[in-house]
PDB file of C-alpha atoms in Angstrom:
ATOM      1  CA  MET A 102     238.031 168.570 154.297  1.00 46.00           C
ATOM      2  CA  SER A 103     237.495 172.462 154.818  1.00 46.00           C
ATOM      3  CA  GLY A 104     236.985 173.983 158.212  1.00 46.00           C
ATOM      4  CA  ARG A 105     233.606 175.143 157.057  1.00 46.00           C
ATOM      5  CA  THR A 106     232.630 171.507 156.487  1.00 45.00           C
ATOM      6  CA  VAL A 107     233.644 170.453 159.789  1.00 40.00           C
ATOM      7  CA  GLU A 108     231.879 173.165 161.422  1.00 46.00           C
ATOM      8  CA  ARG A 109     228.662 172.403 159.615  1.00 45.00           C
ATOM      9  CA  GLY A 110     229.034 168.818 160.660  1.00 44.00           C
ATOM     10  CA  ARG A 111     229.280 169.986 164.369  1.00 42.00           C
ATOM     11  CA  ARG A 112     226.047 171.908 163.900  1.00 44.00           C
ATOM     12  CA  GLU A 113     223.996 169.088 162.403  1.00 42.00           C
ATOM     13  CA  VAL A 114     224.864 166.668 165.275  1.00 40.00           C
ATOM     14  CA  GLY A 115     224.312 169.028 168.163  1.00 44.00           C
ATOM     15  CA  GLY A 116     227.973 170.122 168.271  1.00 45.00           C
ATOM     16  CA  ASN A 117     229.397 167.052 169.561  1.00 49.00           C
ATOM     17  CA  VAL A 118     231.659 166.029 166.566  1.00 47.00           C
ATOM     18  CA  GLN A 119     235.312 166.871 167.016  1.00 52.00           C
ATOM     19  CA  SER A 120     237.676 167.565 164.280  1.00 54.00           C
ATOM     20  CA  SER A 121     239.782 164.602 165.176  1.00 55.00           C
ATOM     21  CA  GLU A 122     236.948 162.216 164.791  1.00 56.00           C
ATOM     22  CA  VAL A 123     236.127 163.633 161.248  1.00 54.00           C
ATOM     23  CA  ALA A 124     239.808 162.963 160.447  1.00 63.00           C
ATOM     24  CA  GLY A 125     239.490 159.369 161.593  1.00 65.00           C
ATOM     25  CA  TRP A 126     236.681 158.754 159.123  1.00 71.00           C
ATOM     26  CA  GLN A 127     238.802 159.757 156.064  1.00 73.00           C
ATOM     27  CA  PRO A 128     240.790 156.519 155.872  1.00 75.00           C
ATOM     28  CA  SER A 129     237.580 154.514 155.612  1.00 75.00           C
ATOM     29  CA  TYR A 130     236.244 156.744 153.087  1.00 73.00           C
ATOM     30  CA  ALA A 131     239.518 156.255 151.111  1.00 76.00           C
ATOM     31  CA  ARG A 132     239.250 152.455 151.271  1.00 79.00           C
ATOM     32  CA  LEU A 133     235.658 152.503 150.014  1.00 78.00           C
ATOM     33  CA  ALA A 134     236.562 154.722 147.287  1.00 77.00           C
ATOM     34  CA  ALA A 135     239.365 152.440 146.358  1.00 79.00           C
ATOM     35  CA  GLU A 136     237.130 149.420 146.309  1.00 78.00           C
ATOM     36  CA  TRP A 137     234.557 151.194 144.012  1.00 74.00           C
ATOM     37  CA  ALA A 138     237.229 152.268 141.727  1.00 72.00           C
ATOM     38  CA  ALA A 139     238.450 148.782 141.396  1.00 74.00           C
ATOM     39  CA  LEU A 140     235.025 147.467 140.586  1.00 68.00           C
ATOM     40  CA  GLY A 141     234.520 150.129 138.017  1.00 65.00           C
ATOM     41  CA  ALA A 142     237.831 149.334 136.391  1.00 68.00           C
ATOM     42  CA  ALA A 143     236.866 145.633 135.671  1.00 62.00           C
ATOM     43  CA  ALA A 144     237.235 144.943 131.890  1.00 56.00           C
ATOM     44  CA  PRO A 145     233.752 145.247 130.186  1.00 57.00           C
ATOM     45  CA  GLY A 146     234.600 142.240 128.070  1.00 57.00           C
ATOM     46  CA  THR A 147     235.124 139.970 131.074  1.00 56.00           C
ATOM     47  CA  ALA A 148     231.750 140.854 132.581  1.00 56.00           C
ATOM     48  CA  VAL A 149     229.983 140.055 129.170  1.00 56.00           C
ATOM     49  CA  HIS A 150     231.913 136.828 129.003  1.00 59.00           C
ATOM     50  CA  ASP A 151     230.840 135.841 132.651  1.00 64.00           C
ATOM     51  CA  VAL A 152     227.184 136.575 131.794  1.00 63.00           C
ATOM     52  CA  ALA A 153     227.244 134.399 128.743  1.00 67.00           C
ATOM     53  CA  ASP A 154     228.725 131.664 130.826  1.00 76.00           C
ATOM     54  CA  TRP A 155     225.945 131.965 133.387  1.00 78.00           C
ATOM     55  CA  ASP A 156     223.470 131.464 130.603  1.00 77.00           C
ATOM     56  CA  ARG A 157     225.242 128.476 129.411  1.00 78.00           C
ATOM     57  CA  ARG A 158     225.457 126.952 132.788  1.00 81.00           C
ATOM     58  CA  LEU A 159     221.782 127.663 133.677  1.00 82.00           C
ATOM     59  CA  ALA A 160     220.737 126.090 130.307  1.00 81.00           C
ATOM     60  CA  GLU A 161     222.872 122.847 131.258  1.00 82.00           C
ATOM     61  CA  LEU A 162     221.190 122.861 134.790  1.00 83.00           C
ATOM     62  CA  ALA A 163     217.763 123.135 133.314  1.00 81.00           C
ATOM     63  CA  GLY A 164     218.518 120.182 131.043  1.00 83.00           C
ATOM     64  CA  GLU A 165     219.731 118.077 134.052  1.00 83.00           C
ATOM     65  CA  VAL A 166     216.449 118.867 135.972  1.00 79.00           C
ATOM     66  CA  ALA A 167     214.248 117.932 133.013  1.00 82.00           C
ATOM     67  CA  GLY A 168     216.068 114.671 132.935  1.00 83.00           C
ATOM     68  CA  LEU A 169     215.666 113.909 136.525  1.00 80.00           C
ATOM     69  CA  ARG A 170     211.995 114.919 136.355  1.00 80.00           C
ATOM     70  CA  ALA A 171     211.300 112.520 133.429  1.00 83.00           C
ATOM     71  CA  ALA A 172     213.121 109.753 135.354  1.00 82.00           C
ATOM     72  CA  GLY A 173     210.869 110.405 138.389  1.00 81.00           C
ATOM     73  CA  LEU A 174     213.907 111.338 140.488  1.00 76.00           C
ATOM     74  CA  TRP A 175     212.961 115.206 140.862  1.00 73.00           C
ATOM     75  CA  ARG A 176     209.970 115.197 143.047  1.00 72.00           C
ATOM     76  CA  SER A 177     207.617 117.739 144.363  1.00 74.00           C
ATOM     77  CA  GLY A 178     204.174 118.063 146.036  1.00 70.00           C
ATOM     78  CA  SER A 179     202.682 115.563 148.595  1.00 74.00           C
ATOM     79  CA  ARG A 180     204.740 112.631 149.542  1.00 76.00           C
ATOM     80  CA  THR A 181     201.952 110.103 149.972  1.00 79.00           C
ATOM     81  CA  LEU A 182     198.306 109.390 148.591  1.00 83.00           C
ATOM     82  CA  LEU A 183     196.828 110.307 152.080  1.00 80.00           C
ATOM     83  CA  ALA A 184     198.728 113.564 151.991  1.00 78.00           C
ATOM     84  CA  THR A 185     197.445 114.280 148.414  1.00 84.00           C
ATOM     85  CA  LEU A 186     193.952 113.714 149.779  1.00 81.00           C
ATOM     86  CA  GLY A 187     194.528 116.078 152.731  1.00 84.00           C
ATOM     87  CA  LEU A 188     194.025 113.062 155.148  1.00 79.00           C
ATOM     88  CA  GLN A 189     197.604 112.894 156.594  1.00 84.00           C
ATOM     89  CA  TYR A 190     196.447 114.341 160.033  1.00 87.00           C
ATOM     90  CA  ASP A 191     193.031 112.757 160.126  1.00 90.00           C
ATOM     91  CA  GLU A 192     193.006 110.512 163.326  1.00 93.00           C
ATOM     92  CA  LEU A 193     190.120 108.481 162.094  1.00 94.00           C
ATOM     93  CA  ARG A 194     191.715 107.572 158.833  1.00 94.00           C
ATOM     94  CA  LEU A 195     195.099 106.950 160.308  1.00 95.00           C
ATOM     95  CA  THR A 196     193.594 104.746 162.974  1.00 97.00           C
ATOM     96  CA  ALA A 197     191.521 102.876 160.448  1.00 97.00           C
ATOM     97  CA  ALA A 198     194.863 102.233 158.551  1.00 97.00           C
ATOM     98  CA  LEU A 199     196.344 100.791 161.937  1.00 98.00           C
ATOM     99  CA  ALA A 200     193.312  98.614 162.234  1.00 98.00           C
ATOM    100  CA  TRP A 201     193.763  97.305 158.704  1.00 98.00           C
ATOM    101  CA  LEU A 202     197.338  96.335 159.312  1.00 98.00           C
ATOM    102  CA  LEU A 203     196.586  94.827 162.600  1.00 98.00           C
ATOM    103  CA  ARG A 204     194.127  92.260 161.115  1.00 98.00           C
ATOM    104  CA  PRO A 205     196.193  89.086 160.373  1.00 97.00           C
ATOM    105  CA  ASP A 206     193.947  88.116 157.506  1.00 96.00           C
ATOM    106  CA  GLY A 207     193.936  91.503 155.813  1.00 95.00           C
ATOM    107  CA  HIS A 208     195.064  92.046 152.263  1.00 96.00           C
ATOM    108  CA  HIS A 209     198.043  94.024 153.482  1.00 97.00           C
ATOM    109  CA  GLY A 210     200.027  90.701 153.357  1.00 97.00           C
ATOM    110  CA  LEU A 211     201.796  91.126 156.762  1.00 98.00           C
ATOM    111  CA  GLY A 212     199.836  88.412 158.423  1.00 97.00           C
ATOM    112  CA  ASP A 213     200.250  88.980 162.241  1.00 98.00           C
ATOM    113  CA  GLY A 214     203.701  90.676 161.761  1.00 98.00           C
ATOM    114  CA  LEU A 215     202.607  94.028 163.069  1.00 98.00           C
ATOM    115  CA  LEU A 216     200.365  92.807 165.748  1.00 98.00           C
ATOM    116  CA  ARG A 217     203.060  90.604 167.267  1.00 98.00           C
ATOM    117  CA  ARG A 218     205.434  93.478 167.198  1.00 98.00           C
ATOM    118  CA  LEU A 219     203.018  95.942 168.871  1.00 98.00           C
ATOM    119  CA  CYS A 220     202.231  93.497 171.624  1.00 98.00           C
ATOM    120  CA  ALA A 221     205.903  93.001 172.283  1.00 98.00           C
ATOM    121  CA  LEU A 222     206.420  96.673 172.347  1.00 98.00           C
ATOM    122  CA  VAL A 223     203.738  97.475 174.984  1.00 98.00           C
ATOM    123  CA  GLY A 224     204.331  94.305 176.991  1.00 97.00           C
ATOM    124  CA  SER A 225     201.130  92.419 176.050  1.00 97.00           C
ATOM    125  CA  GLU A 226     201.382  88.663 176.141  1.00 96.00           C
ATOM    126  CA  PRO A 227     198.419  86.893 174.463  1.00 97.00           C
ATOM    127  CA  THR A 228     198.405  83.219 174.466  1.00 97.00           C
ATOM    128  CA  ASP A 229     197.784  82.917 170.790  1.00 96.00           C
ATOM    129  CA  PHE A 230     197.282  85.246 167.762  1.00 96.00           C
ATOM    130  CA  ASP A 231     194.329  83.517 166.448  1.00 96.00           C
ATOM    131  CA  PRO A 232     191.411  84.426 166.509  1.00 97.00           C
ATOM    132  CA  VAL A 233     191.729  88.199 166.421  1.00 98.00           C
ATOM    133  CA  THR A 234     189.070  90.856 166.376  1.00 98.00           C
ATOM    134  CA  VAL A 235     189.679  94.544 165.650  1.00 98.00           C
ATOM    135  CA  ASP A 236     187.149  97.047 166.388  1.00 98.00           C
ATOM    136  CA  LEU A 237     187.045 100.834 165.671  1.00 98.00           C
ATOM    137  CA  GLU A 238     185.131 103.407 167.380  1.00 97.00           C
ATOM    138  CA  GLU A 239     183.835 101.077 170.173  1.00 98.00           C
ATOM    139  CA  VAL A 240     181.385 103.046 172.517  1.00 97.00           C
ATOM    140  CA  ARG A 241     180.562 102.515 176.129  1.00 96.00           C
ATOM    141  CA  ALA A 242     178.422 105.024 178.064  1.00 94.00           C
ATOM    142  CA  ASP A 243     179.577 108.400 176.734  1.00 91.00           C
ATOM    143  CA  THR A 244     183.120 107.360 175.799  1.00 96.00           C
ATOM    144  CA  ARG A 245     184.474 105.965 172.596  1.00 97.00           C
ATOM    145  CA  ALA A 246     187.721 103.857 172.344  1.00 98.00           C
ATOM    146  CA  ASP A 247     189.414 104.582 169.086  1.00 98.00           C
ATOM    147  CA  LEU A 248     190.673 101.133 168.587  1.00 99.00           C
ATOM    148  CA  VAL A 249     190.232  97.677 170.533  1.00 99.00           C
ATOM    149  CA  VAL A 250     192.076  94.496 169.603  1.00 99.00           C
ATOM    150  CA  ARG A 251     191.063  91.338 171.330  1.00 98.00           C
ATOM    151  CA  LEU A 252     192.914  88.129 171.028  1.00 98.00           C
ATOM    152  CA  PRO A 253     193.283  85.073 173.329  1.00 98.00           C
ATOM    153  CA  GLY A 254     194.571  86.112 176.612  1.00 97.00           C
ATOM    154  CA  ALA A 255     195.013  89.784 175.751  1.00 98.00           C
ATOM    155  CA  VAL A 256     193.163  92.992 174.927  1.00 99.00           C
ATOM    156  CA  LEU A 257     194.761  96.191 173.447  1.00 99.00           C
ATOM    157  CA  LEU A 258     193.015  99.513 173.696  1.00 99.00           C
ATOM    158  CA  VAL A 259     194.412 102.230 171.714  1.00 99.00           C
ATOM    159  CA  GLU A 260     193.625 105.902 172.054  1.00 98.00           C
ATOM    160  CA  ALA A 261     194.934 107.837 169.080  1.00 98.00           C
ATOM    161  CA  LYS A 262     195.913 111.510 168.771  1.00 97.00           C
ATOM    162  CA  VAL A 263     197.361 113.550 165.895  1.00 95.00           C
ATOM    163  CA  ARG A 264     196.475 117.206 166.711  1.00 91.00           C
ATOM    164  CA  ALA A 265     193.443 117.015 168.697  1.00 92.00           C
ATOM    165  CA  GLY A 266     193.632 117.393 172.474  1.00 93.00           C
ATOM    166  CA  GLU A 267     192.116 115.153 175.237  1.00 96.00           C
ATOM    167  CA  GLN A 268     188.761 115.523 176.395  1.00 96.00           C
ATOM    168  CA  PRO A 269     187.864 115.821 180.159  1.00 97.00           C
ATOM    169  CA  ARG A 270     189.022 112.655 181.896  1.00 97.00           C
ATOM    170  CA  GLN A 271     189.125 110.863 178.618  1.00 98.00           C
ATOM    171  CA  CYS A 272     191.920 108.495 179.349  1.00 98.00           C
ATOM    172  CA  ALA A 273     190.457 107.912 183.029  1.00 98.00           C
ATOM    173  CA  ARG A 274     187.102 106.989 181.532  1.00 98.00           C
ATOM    174  CA  LEU A 275     188.604 104.623 179.068  1.00 98.00           C
ATOM    175  CA  ALA A 276     190.470 102.840 181.779  1.00 98.00           C
ATOM    176  CA  GLU A 277     187.289 102.640 183.903  1.00 98.00           C
ATOM    177  CA  LEU A 278     184.899 101.540 181.391  1.00 98.00           C
ATOM    178  CA  TRP A 279     187.036  98.723 179.830  1.00 98.00           C
ATOM    179  CA  ASP A 280     188.592  97.829 183.213  1.00 98.00           C
ATOM    180  CA  HIS A 281     186.697  94.524 183.382  1.00 97.00           C
ATOM    181  CA  GLU A 282     188.733  93.320 180.211  1.00 98.00           C
ATOM    182  CA  ASP A 283     191.981  94.333 181.892  1.00 97.00           C
ATOM    183  CA  PRO A 284     193.291  95.868 178.562  1.00 98.00           C
ATOM    184  CA  THR A 285     196.829  97.101 177.863  1.00 98.00           C
ATOM    185  CA  LEU A 286     196.205 100.731 177.332  1.00 99.00           C
ATOM    186  CA  VAL A 287     198.017 102.424 174.599  1.00 99.00           C
ATOM    187  CA  PHE A 288     198.269 106.140 174.033  1.00 99.00           C
ATOM    188  CA  LEU A 289     199.251 106.837 170.409  1.00 98.00           C
ATOM    189  CA  THR A 290     200.596 110.293 169.635  1.00 97.00           C
ATOM    190  CA  PRO A 291     203.040 111.830 167.096  1.00 96.00           C
ATOM    191  CA  ARG A 292     205.887 112.308 169.805  1.00 95.00           C
ATOM    192  CA  ARG A 293     205.103 109.718 172.470  1.00 96.00           C
ATOM    193  CA  ARG A 294     203.759 112.068 175.047  1.00 96.00           C
ATOM    194  CA  PRO A 295     201.994 110.751 178.059  1.00 97.00           C
ATOM    195  CA  PRO A 296     198.193 111.421 178.686  1.00 98.00           C
ATOM    196  CA  THR A 297     197.123 114.234 180.844  1.00 98.00           C
ATOM    197  CA  THR A 298     193.710 112.980 181.643  1.00 98.00           C
ATOM    198  CA  ALA A 299     194.486 109.364 182.854  1.00 98.00           C
ATOM    199  CA  GLU A 300     194.210 110.261 186.736  1.00 97.00           C
ATOM    200  CA  GLU A 301     194.638 107.209 188.593  1.00 97.00           C
ATOM    201  CA  SER A 302     195.296 104.950 185.545  1.00 98.00           C
ATOM    202  CA  HIS A 303     198.353 107.058 184.515  1.00 97.00           C
ATOM    203  CA  ASP A 304     200.868 104.361 185.030  1.00 97.00           C
ATOM    204  CA  ARG A 305     198.921 101.801 183.075  1.00 98.00           C
ATOM    205  CA  TRP A 306     199.215 103.758 179.823  1.00 99.00           C
ATOM    206  CA  HIS A 307     201.873 102.883 177.354  1.00 99.00           C
ATOM    207  CA  THR A 308     203.032 105.757 175.125  1.00 98.00           C
ATOM    208  CA  VAL A 309     203.759 104.897 171.509  1.00 98.00           C
ATOM    209  CA  SER A 310     204.345 107.290 168.509  1.00 98.00           C
ATOM    210  CA  TRP A 311     203.242 107.096 164.977  1.00 97.00           C
ATOM    211  CA  GLY A 312     206.931 106.766 164.152  1.00 96.00           C
ATOM    212  CA  ASP A 313     207.174 103.733 166.332  1.00 98.00           C
ATOM    213  CA  LEU A 314     204.385 102.065 164.363  1.00 98.00           C
ATOM    214  CA  ALA A 315     206.082 102.974 161.187  1.00 97.00           C
ATOM    215  CA  GLU A 316     209.266 101.289 162.342  1.00 98.00           C
ATOM    216  CA  LEU A 317     207.354  98.203 163.394  1.00 98.00           C
ATOM    217  CA  THR A 318     205.554  97.973 160.183  1.00 98.00           C
ATOM    218  CA  ARG A 319     208.813  98.315 158.031  1.00 97.00           C
ATOM    219  CA  ALA A 320     210.143  95.433 160.117  1.00 97.00           C
ATOM    220  CA  ALA A 321     207.107  93.441 159.341  1.00 98.00           C
ATOM    221  CA  THR A 322     207.166  94.418 155.742  1.00 97.00           C
ATOM    222  CA  ALA A 323     210.714  93.155 155.379  1.00 95.00           C
ATOM    223  CA  GLU A 324     209.639  89.629 156.425  1.00 95.00           C
ATOM    224  CA  ALA A 325     206.494  89.627 154.318  1.00 95.00           C
ATOM    225  CA  GLU A 326     206.459  87.584 151.023  1.00 92.00           C
ATOM    226  CA  GLU A 327     204.277  89.899 149.130  1.00 93.00           C
ATOM    227  CA  PRO A 328     203.152  93.071 151.080  1.00 95.00           C
ATOM    228  CA  ALA A 329     200.557  95.301 149.586  1.00 95.00           C
ATOM    229  CA  PRO A 330     201.673  98.436 147.785  1.00 91.00           C
ATOM    230  CA  GLY A 331     199.475 100.615 150.181  1.00 93.00           C
ATOM    231  CA  VAL A 332     201.606  99.288 153.279  1.00 96.00           C
ATOM    232  CA  LEU A 333     204.392 101.596 152.367  1.00 94.00           C
ATOM    233  CA  ASP A 334     202.221 104.461 151.748  1.00 94.00           C
ATOM    234  CA  VAL A 335     200.682 104.126 155.159  1.00 95.00           C
ATOM    235  CA  VAL A 336     204.256 103.987 156.768  1.00 95.00           C
ATOM    236  CA  ALA A 337     205.387 106.992 154.965  1.00 93.00           C
ATOM    237  CA  THR A 338     202.235 108.762 156.127  1.00 93.00           C
ATOM    238  CA  TRP A 339     202.774 107.877 159.675  1.00 94.00           C
ATOM    239  CA  GLU A 340     206.508 108.922 159.528  1.00 91.00           C
ATOM    240  CA  GLY A 341     205.296 112.255 158.510  1.00 86.00           C
ATOM    241  CA  THR A 342     202.809 112.605 161.385  1.00 81.00           C
ATOM    242  CA  VAL A 343     204.970 114.655 163.773  1.00 67.00           C
TER     243      VAL A 343
END
């Protein structure tokens, strides 16, 4: 490198570059030049062969994907019917599905399998599992309970959440307005979070996740003789509600 070039470098960066620094860059330049030279010296025939091999392998891969897709093993899109319908985060629909599965005489085919497991999970001890009534959207005063299950010696009150927040004093009002039935209070959320509006009833609320329900339902399904196909779709939807 000429002295004139070094001097120009000094001027361009405010005169702070020293000749020794420029000399120190030269080995790096030499290494880069050698690497580029090696790449440029690669045999043209080898490169053409590699590209042709890529085409062959890509064609093989496309054939394998087509076979998997035809066999139903390569999947895309929504995982469940409710997701396809855009209802996988709809609290009303998901709670209605829970109500369906909690009715022992429902066409789901689980009998009281899920109901028994849910009662055990939250510490509710009914004297019997017949008769059972399951009510959705039960209203008292200006407060609505998402789900109320009544069976001999026990009542379950479920407040379900997916993405919506709590209304002012919502859980406190639920506890107060249904207090005469001494219900087991269940706060159902994607990640088992505690309620923030329970006030004095805070310790009475049992936190349960949609994933917990999915696990309980899978266990009940394993013991059922002929569970309805829709049960597993509900379970898969609950598992995705996080």
